[in-house]
PDB file of C-alpha atoms in Angstrom:
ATOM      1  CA  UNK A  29     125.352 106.004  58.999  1.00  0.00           C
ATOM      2  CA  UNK A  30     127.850 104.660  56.474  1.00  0.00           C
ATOM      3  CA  UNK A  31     131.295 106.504  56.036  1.00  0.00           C
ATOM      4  CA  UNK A  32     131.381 109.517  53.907  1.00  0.00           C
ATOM      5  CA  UNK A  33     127.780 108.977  52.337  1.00  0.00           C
ATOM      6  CA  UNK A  34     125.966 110.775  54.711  1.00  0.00           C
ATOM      7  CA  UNK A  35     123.255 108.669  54.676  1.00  0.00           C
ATOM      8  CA  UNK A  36     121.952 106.837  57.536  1.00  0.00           C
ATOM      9  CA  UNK A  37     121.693 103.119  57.774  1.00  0.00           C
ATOM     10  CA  UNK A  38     118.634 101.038  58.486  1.00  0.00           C
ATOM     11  CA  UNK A  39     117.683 100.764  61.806  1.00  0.00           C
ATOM     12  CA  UNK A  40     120.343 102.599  62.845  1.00  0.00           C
ATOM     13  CA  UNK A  41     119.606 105.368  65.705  1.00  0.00           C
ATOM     14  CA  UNK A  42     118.915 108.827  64.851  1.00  0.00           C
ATOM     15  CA  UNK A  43     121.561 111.351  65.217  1.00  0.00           C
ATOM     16  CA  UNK A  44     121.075 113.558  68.374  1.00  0.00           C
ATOM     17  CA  UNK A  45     119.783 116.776  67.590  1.00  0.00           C
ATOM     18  CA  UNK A  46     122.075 119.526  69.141  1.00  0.00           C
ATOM     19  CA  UNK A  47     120.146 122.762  70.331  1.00  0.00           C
ATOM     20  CA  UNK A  48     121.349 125.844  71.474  1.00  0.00           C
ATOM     21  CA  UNK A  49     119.828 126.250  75.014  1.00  0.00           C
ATOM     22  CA  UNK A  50     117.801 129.497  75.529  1.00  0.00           C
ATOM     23  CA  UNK A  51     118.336 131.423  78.731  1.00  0.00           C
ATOM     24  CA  UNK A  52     115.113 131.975  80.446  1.00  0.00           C
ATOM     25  CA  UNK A  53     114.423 135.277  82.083  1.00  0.00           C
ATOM     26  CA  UNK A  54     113.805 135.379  85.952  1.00  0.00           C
ATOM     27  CA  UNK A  55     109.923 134.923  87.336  1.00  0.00           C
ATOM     28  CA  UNK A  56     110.085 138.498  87.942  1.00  0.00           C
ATOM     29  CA  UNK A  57     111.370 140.665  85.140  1.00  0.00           C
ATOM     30  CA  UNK A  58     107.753 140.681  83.838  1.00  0.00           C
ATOM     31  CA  UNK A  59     106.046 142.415  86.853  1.00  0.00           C
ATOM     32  CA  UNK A  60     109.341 144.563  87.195  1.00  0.00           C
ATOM     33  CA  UNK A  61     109.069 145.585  83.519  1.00  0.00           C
ATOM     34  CA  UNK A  62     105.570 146.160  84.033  1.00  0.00           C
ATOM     35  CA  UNK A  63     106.493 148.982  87.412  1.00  0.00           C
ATOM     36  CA  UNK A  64     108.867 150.430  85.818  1.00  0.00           C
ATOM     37  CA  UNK A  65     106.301 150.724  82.223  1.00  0.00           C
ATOM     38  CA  UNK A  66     103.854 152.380  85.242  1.00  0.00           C
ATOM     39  CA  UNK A  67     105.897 154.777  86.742  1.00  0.00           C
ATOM     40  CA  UNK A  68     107.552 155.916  84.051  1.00  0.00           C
ATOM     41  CA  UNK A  69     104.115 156.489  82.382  1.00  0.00           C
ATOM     42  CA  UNK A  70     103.104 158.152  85.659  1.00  0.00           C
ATOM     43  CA  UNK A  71     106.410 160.815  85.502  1.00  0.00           C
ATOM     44  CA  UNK A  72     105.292 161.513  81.899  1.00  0.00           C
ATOM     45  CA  UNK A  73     101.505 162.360  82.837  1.00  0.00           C
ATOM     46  CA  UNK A  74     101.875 164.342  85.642  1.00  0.00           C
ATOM     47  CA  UNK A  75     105.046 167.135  83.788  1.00  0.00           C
ATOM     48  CA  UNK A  76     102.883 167.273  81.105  1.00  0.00           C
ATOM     49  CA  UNK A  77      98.846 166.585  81.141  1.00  0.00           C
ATOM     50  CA  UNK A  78      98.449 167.478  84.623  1.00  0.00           C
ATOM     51  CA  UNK A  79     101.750 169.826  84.907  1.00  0.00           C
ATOM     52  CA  UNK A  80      99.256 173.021  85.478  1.00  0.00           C
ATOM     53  CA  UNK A  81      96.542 171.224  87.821  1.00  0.00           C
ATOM     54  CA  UNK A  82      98.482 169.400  89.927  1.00  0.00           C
ATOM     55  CA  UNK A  83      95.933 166.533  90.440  1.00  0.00           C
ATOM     56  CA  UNK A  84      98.240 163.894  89.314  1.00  0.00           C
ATOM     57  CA  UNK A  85     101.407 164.283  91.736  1.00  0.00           C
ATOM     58  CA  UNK A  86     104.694 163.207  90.168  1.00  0.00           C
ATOM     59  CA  UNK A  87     105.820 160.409  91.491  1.00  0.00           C
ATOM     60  CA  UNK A  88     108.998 162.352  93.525  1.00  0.00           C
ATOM     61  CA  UNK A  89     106.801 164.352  95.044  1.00  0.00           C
ATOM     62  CA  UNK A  90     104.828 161.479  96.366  1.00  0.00           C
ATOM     63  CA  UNK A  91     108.205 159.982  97.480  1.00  0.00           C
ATOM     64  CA  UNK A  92     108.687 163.048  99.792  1.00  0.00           C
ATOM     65  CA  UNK A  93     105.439 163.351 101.073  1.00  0.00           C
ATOM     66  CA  UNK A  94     105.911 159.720 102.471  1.00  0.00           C
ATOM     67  CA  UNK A  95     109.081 161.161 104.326  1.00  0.00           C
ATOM     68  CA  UNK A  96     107.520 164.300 105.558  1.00  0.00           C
ATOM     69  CA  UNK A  97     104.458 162.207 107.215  1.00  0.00           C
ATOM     70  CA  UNK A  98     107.015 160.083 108.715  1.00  0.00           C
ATOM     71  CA  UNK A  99     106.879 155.910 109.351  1.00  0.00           C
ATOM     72  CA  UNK A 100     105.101 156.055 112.112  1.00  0.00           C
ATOM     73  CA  UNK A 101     101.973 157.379 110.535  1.00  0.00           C
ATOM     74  CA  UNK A 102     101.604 155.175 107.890  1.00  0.00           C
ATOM     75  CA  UNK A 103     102.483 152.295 110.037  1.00  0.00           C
ATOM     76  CA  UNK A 104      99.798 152.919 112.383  1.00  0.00           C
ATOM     77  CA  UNK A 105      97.090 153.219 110.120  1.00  0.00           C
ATOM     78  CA  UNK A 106      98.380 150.426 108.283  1.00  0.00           C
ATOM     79  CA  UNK A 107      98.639 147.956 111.147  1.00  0.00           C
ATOM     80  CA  UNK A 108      94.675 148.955 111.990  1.00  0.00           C
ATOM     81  CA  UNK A 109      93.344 148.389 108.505  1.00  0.00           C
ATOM     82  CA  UNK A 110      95.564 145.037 108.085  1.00  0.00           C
ATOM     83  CA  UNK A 111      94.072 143.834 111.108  1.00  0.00           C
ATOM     84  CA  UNK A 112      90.745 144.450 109.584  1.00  0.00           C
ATOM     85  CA  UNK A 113      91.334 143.029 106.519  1.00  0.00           C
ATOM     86  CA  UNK A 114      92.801 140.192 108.056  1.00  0.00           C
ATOM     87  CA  UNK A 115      89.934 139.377 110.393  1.00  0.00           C
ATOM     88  CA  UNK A 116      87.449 139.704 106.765  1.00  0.00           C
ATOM     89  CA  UNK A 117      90.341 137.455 104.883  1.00  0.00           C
ATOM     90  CA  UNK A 118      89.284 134.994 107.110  1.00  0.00           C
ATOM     91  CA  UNK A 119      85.704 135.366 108.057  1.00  0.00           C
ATOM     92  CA  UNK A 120      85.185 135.712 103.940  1.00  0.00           C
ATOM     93  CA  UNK A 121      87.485 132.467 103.193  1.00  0.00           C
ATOM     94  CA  UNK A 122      85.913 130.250 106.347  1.00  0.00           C
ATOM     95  CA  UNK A 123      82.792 130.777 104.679  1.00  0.00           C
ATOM     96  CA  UNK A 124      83.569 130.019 101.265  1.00  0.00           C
ATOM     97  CA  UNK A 125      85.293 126.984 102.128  1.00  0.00           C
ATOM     98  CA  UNK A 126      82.578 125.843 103.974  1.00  0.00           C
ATOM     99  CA  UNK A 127      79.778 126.237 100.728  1.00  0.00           C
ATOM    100  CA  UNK A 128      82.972 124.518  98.958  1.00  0.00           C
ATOM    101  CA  UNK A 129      82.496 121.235 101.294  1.00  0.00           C
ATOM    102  CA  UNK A 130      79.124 121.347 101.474  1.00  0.00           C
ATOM    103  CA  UNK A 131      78.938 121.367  97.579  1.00  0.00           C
ATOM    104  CA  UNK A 132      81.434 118.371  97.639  1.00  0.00           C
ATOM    105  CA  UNK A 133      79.578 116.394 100.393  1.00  0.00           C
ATOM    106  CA  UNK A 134      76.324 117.272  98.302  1.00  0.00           C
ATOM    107  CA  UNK A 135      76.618 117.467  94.790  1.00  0.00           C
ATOM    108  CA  UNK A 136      73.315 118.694  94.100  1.00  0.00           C
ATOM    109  CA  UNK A 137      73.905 122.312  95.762  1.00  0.00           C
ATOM    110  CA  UNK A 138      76.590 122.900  92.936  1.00  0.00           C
ATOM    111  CA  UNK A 139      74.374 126.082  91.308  1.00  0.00           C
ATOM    112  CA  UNK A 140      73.072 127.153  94.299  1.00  0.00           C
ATOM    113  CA  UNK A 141      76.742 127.446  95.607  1.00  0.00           C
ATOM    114  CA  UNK A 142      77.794 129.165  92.755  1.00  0.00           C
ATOM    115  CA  UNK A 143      74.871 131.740  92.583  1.00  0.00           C
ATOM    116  CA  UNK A 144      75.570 132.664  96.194  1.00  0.00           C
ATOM    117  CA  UNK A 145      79.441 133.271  94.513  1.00  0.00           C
ATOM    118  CA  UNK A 146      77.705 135.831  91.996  1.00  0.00           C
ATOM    119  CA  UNK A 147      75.460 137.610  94.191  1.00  0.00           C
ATOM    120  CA  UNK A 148      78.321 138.507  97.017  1.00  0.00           C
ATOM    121  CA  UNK A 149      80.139 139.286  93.885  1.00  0.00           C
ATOM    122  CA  UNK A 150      77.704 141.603  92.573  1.00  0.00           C
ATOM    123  CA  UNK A 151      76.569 143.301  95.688  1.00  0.00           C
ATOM    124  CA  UNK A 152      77.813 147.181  95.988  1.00  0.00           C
ATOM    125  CA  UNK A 153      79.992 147.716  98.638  1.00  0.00           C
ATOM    126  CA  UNK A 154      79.344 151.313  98.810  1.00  0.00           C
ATOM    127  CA  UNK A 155      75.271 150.523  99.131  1.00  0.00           C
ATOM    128  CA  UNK A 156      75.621 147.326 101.685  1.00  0.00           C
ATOM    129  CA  UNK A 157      78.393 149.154 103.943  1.00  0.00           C
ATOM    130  CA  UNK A 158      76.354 151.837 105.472  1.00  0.00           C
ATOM    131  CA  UNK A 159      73.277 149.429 106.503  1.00  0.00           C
ATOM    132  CA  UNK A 160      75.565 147.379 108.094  1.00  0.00           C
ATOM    133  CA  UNK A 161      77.370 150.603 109.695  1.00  0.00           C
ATOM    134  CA  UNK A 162      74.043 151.787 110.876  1.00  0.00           C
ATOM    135  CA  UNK A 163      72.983 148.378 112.391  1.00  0.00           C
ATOM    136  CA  UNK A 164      76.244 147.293 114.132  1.00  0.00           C
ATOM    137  CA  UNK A 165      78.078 150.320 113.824  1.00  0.00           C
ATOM    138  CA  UNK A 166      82.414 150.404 114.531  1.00  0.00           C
ATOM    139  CA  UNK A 167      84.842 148.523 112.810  1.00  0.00           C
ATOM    140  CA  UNK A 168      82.252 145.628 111.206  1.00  0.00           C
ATOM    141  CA  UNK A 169      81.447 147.293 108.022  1.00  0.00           C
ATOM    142  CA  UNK A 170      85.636 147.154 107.630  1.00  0.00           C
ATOM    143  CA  UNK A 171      85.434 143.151 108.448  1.00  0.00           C
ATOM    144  CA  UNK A 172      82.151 142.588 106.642  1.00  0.00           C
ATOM    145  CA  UNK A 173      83.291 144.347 103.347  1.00  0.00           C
ATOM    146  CA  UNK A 174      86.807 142.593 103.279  1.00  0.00           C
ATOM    147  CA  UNK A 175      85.007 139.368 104.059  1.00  0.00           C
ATOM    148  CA  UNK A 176      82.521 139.463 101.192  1.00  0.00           C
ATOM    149  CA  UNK A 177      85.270 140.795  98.856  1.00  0.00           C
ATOM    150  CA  UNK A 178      86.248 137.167  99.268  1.00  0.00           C
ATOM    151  CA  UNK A 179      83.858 134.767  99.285  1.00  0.00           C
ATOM    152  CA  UNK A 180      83.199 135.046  95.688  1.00  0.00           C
ATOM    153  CA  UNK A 181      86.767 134.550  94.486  1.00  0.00           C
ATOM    154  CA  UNK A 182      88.053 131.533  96.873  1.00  0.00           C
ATOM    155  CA  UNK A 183      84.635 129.844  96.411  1.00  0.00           C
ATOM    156  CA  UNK A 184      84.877 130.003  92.832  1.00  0.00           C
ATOM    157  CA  UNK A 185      88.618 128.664  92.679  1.00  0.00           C
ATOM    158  CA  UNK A 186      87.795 125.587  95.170  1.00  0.00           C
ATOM    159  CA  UNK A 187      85.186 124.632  92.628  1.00  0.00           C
ATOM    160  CA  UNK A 188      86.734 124.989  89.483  1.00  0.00           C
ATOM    161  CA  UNK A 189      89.661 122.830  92.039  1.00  0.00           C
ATOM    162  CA  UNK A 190      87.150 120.359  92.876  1.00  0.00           C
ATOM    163  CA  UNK A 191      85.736 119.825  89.579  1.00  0.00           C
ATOM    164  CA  UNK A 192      89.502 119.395  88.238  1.00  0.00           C
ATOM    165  CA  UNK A 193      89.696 116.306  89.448  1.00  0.00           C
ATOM    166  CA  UNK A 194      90.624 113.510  87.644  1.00  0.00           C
ATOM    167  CA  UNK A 195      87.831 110.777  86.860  1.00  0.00           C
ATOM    168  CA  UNK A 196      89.833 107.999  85.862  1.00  0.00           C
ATOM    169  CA  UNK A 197      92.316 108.934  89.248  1.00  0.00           C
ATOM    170  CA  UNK A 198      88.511 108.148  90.569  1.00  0.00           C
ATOM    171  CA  UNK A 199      87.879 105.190  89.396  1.00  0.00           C
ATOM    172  CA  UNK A 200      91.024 103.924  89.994  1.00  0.00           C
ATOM    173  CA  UNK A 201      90.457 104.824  93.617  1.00  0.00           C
ATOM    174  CA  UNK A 202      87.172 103.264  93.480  1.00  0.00           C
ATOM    175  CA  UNK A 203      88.384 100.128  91.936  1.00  0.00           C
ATOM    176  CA  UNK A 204      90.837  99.357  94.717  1.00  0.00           C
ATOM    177  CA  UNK A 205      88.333  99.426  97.520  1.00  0.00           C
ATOM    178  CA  UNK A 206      88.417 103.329  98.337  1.00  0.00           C
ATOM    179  CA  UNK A 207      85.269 105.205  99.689  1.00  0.00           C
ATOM    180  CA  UNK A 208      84.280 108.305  99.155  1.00  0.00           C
ATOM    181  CA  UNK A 209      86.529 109.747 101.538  1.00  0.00           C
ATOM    182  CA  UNK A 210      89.349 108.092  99.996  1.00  0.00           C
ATOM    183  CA  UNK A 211      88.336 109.899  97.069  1.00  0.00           C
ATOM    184  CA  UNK A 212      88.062 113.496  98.322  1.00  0.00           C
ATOM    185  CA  UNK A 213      91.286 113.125 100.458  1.00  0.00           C
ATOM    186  CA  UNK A 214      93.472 111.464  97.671  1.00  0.00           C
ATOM    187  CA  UNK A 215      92.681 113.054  94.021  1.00  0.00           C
ATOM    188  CA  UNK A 216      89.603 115.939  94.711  1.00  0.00           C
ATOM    189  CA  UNK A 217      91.610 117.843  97.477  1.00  0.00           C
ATOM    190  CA  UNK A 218      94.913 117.152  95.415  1.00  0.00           C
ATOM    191  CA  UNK A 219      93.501 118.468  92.434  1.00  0.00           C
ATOM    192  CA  UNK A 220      91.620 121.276  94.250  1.00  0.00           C
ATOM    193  CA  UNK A 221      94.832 122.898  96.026  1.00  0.00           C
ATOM    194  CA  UNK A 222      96.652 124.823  92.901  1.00  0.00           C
ATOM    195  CA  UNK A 223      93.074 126.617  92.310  1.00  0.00           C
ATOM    196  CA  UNK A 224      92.321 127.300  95.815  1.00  0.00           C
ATOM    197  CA  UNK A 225      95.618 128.221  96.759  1.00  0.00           C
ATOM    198  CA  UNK A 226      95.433 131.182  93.470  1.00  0.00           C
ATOM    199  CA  UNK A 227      92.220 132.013  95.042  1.00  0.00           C
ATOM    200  CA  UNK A 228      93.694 132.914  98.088  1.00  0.00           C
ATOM    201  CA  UNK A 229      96.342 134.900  96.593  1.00  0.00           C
ATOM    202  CA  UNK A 230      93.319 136.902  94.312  1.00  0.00           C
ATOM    203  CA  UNK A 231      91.667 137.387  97.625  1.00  0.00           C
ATOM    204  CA  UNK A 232      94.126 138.787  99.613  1.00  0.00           C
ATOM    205  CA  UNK A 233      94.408 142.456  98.041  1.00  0.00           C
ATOM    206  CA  UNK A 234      90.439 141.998  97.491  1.00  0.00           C
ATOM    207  CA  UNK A 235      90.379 142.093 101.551  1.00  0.00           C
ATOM    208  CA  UNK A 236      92.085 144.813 101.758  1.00  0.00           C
ATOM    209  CA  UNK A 237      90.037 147.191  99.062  1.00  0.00           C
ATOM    210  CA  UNK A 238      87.102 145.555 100.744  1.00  0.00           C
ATOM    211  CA  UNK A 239      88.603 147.029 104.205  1.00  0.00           C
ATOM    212  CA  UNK A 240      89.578 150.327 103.061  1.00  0.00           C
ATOM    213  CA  UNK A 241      86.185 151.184 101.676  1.00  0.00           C
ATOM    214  CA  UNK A 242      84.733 150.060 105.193  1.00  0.00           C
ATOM    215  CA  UNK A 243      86.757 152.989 107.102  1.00  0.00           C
ATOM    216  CA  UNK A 244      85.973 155.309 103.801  1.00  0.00           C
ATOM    217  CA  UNK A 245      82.348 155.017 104.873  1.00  0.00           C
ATOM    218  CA  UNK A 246      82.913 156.566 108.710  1.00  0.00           C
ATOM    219  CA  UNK A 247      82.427 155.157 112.178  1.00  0.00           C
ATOM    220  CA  UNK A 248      85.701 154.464 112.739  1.00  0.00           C
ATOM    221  CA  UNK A 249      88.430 157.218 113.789  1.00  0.00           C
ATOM    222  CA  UNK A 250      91.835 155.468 112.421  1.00  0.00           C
ATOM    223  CA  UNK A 251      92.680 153.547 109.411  1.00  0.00           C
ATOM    224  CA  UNK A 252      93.921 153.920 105.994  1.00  0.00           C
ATOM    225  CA  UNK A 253      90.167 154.872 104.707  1.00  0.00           C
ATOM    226  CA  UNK A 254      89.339 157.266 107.300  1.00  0.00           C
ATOM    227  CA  UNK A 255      93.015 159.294 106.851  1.00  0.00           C
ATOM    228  CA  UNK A 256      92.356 158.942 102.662  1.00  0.00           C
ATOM    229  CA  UNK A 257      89.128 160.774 103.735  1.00  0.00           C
ATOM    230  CA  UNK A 258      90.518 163.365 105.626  1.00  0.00           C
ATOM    231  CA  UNK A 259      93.386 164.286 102.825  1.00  0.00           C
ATOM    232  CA  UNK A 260      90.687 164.466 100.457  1.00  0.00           C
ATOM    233  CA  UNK A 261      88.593 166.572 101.991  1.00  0.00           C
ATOM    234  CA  UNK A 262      91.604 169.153 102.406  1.00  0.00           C
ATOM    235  CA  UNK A 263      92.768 168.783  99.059  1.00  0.00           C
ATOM    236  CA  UNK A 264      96.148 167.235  99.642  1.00  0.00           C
ATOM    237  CA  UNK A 265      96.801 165.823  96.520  1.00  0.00           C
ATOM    238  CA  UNK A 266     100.394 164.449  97.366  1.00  0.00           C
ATOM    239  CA  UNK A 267      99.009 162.634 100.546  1.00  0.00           C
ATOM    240  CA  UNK A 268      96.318 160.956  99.282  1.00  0.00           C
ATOM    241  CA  UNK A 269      98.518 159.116  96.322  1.00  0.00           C
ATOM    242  CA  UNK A 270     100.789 158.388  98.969  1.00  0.00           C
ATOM    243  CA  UNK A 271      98.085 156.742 101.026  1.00  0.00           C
ATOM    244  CA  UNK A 272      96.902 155.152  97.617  1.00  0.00           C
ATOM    245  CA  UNK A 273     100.573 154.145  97.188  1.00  0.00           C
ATOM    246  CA  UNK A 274     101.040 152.476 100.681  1.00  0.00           C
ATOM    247  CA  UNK A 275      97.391 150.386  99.842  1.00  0.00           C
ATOM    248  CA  UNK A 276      98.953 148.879  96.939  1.00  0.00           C
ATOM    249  CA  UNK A 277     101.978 148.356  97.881  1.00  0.00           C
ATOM    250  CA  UNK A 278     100.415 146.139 101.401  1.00  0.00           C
ATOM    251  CA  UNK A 279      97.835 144.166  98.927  1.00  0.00           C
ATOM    252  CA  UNK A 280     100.704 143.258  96.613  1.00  0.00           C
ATOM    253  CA  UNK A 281     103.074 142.648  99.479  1.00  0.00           C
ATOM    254  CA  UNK A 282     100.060 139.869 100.806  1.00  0.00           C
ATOM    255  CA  UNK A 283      99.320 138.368  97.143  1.00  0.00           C
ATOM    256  CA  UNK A 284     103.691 137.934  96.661  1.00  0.00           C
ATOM    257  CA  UNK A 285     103.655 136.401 100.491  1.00  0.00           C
ATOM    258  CA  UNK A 286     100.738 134.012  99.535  1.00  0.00           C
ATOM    259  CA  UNK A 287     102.339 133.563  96.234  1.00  0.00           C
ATOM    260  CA  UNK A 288     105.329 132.059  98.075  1.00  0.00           C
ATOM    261  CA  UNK A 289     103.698 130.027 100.246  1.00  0.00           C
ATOM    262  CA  UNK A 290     101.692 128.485  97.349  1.00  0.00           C
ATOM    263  CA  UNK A 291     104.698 126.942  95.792  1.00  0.00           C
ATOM    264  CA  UNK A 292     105.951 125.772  98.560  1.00  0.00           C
ATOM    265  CA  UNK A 293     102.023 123.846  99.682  1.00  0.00           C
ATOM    266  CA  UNK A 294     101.759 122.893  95.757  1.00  0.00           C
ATOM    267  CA  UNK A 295     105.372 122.289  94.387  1.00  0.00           C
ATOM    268  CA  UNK A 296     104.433 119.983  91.562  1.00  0.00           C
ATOM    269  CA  UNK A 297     101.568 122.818  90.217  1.00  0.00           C
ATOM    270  CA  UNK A 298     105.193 124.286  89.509  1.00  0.00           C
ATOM    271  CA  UNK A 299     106.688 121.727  87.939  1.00  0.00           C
ATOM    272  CA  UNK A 300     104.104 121.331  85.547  1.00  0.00           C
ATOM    273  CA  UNK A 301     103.901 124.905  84.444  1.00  0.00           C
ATOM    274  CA  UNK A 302     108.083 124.723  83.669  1.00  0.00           C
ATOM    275  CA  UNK A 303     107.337 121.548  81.466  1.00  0.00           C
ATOM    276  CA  UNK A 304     107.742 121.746  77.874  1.00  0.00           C
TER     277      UNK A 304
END
């Protein structure tokens, strides 16, 4: 740029641009913003809607209904439906991964994979619990349920993963000698892990729901679903939002734990969502 013109000389390099840099707000302001938008909502509903009925507890009277019942009770219940949901989690997952395989060993059984998705997706848990409660009885409607809350979500997510793949990362495979199985381990499975890995975070509060509904139906004599049952039928409003409380609070605990351990099994599915 010449002297005092202002005007910048062929070929020379363009000025840099200066920008003032934007502070970015933490990965969690959102979701707390979001709490904070619920419970306030939930104060205002129950003093005023609900102030004469009483079916909608305020939320400090929920609070102190957690303290009267004491750790101990929630914790036991808790650790029995967990285990449940746990034992579907992975029953429901082994399963879907499996159809996942098969469908990538056997491209042809892509729709039938995906209509088995939709149909455990569409079946009514309250209708398919008690058949399976009257034919095994015990705790397997609780496992069953939080298995086929599952299947539909992580199946979906490893095919959508699968189908992400790259074709020219393919070819290029291809054109330096790899097989097939250099072709699912280095780009399919690659490409596959940021969707499965979401679908196991989905999953993970589906379990539990899945779970909770299997106590609601009966058989079983401990459990988050089975105590929700008996504060309902005794009308103790505070209790059962506190139970309801505690079941959100373990499936969100489980999706934010399986949130974490997704970045750290995908880091660069990170990286590219920070990228301009």
């Amino acid at each position: 740029m010449s002297a005092g013109t202002g005007v910048r000389a062929p070929g020379a390099a363009p000025a840099p641009v200066r920008t003032r840099g934007r502070r970015r707000a933490p990965d969690w302001a959102p979701g707390a913003a979001g709490c904070l938008a619920v419970l306030l909502a939930w104060a205002l509903v129950s003093v005023t809607v609900f102030r004469t009925s009483g079916a909608v507890p305020t939320p400090w009277s929920v609070v102190a209904e957690l303290g009267r019942s004491g750790w101990s009770f929630y914790a036991q219940n808790v650790g029995v439906t967990v285990r449940g949901a746990a034992l579907g989690y992975l029953y429901g997952n082994v399963v879907a991964l499996a159809v996942a395989v098969l469908v990538l060993l056997v491209p042809a059984f892509d729709g039938l994979a995906s209509q088995l998705a939709v149909i455990s997706y569409c079946m009514p848990l309250t209708a398919i619990g008690p058949i399976v409660l009257v034919v095994f009885g015990g705790r397997t409607p609780t496992v069953f349920l939080a298995a086929i809350s599952c299947i539909f979500t992580t199946l979906i997510g490893a095919l959508l993963g699968l189908r992400a793949a790259d074709p020219v990362a393919l070819d290029l495979v291809r054109g330096f000698g790899g097989g097939r199985v250099q072709q699912v381990v280095r780009v399919q499975l690659v490409a596959a892990l940021p969707s499965l890995v979401a679908a196991l975070r989905i999953a993970a509060p589906a379990a539990m729901l899945g779970a909770v509904v299997g106590e609601y139906l009966g058989g079983v004599d401990s459990g988050l679903g089975v105590v929700l049952t008996v504060a309902q039928q005794q009308n103790d409003v505070p209790r059962t939002w506190a139970l309801a409380v505690v079941c959100g609070l373990v499936a969100a605990l489980a999706y934010l734990l399986l949130g974490v351990l997704g970045r750290l099994v995908t880091p660069w599915a990170r990286t590219a969502e920070e990228r301009p």
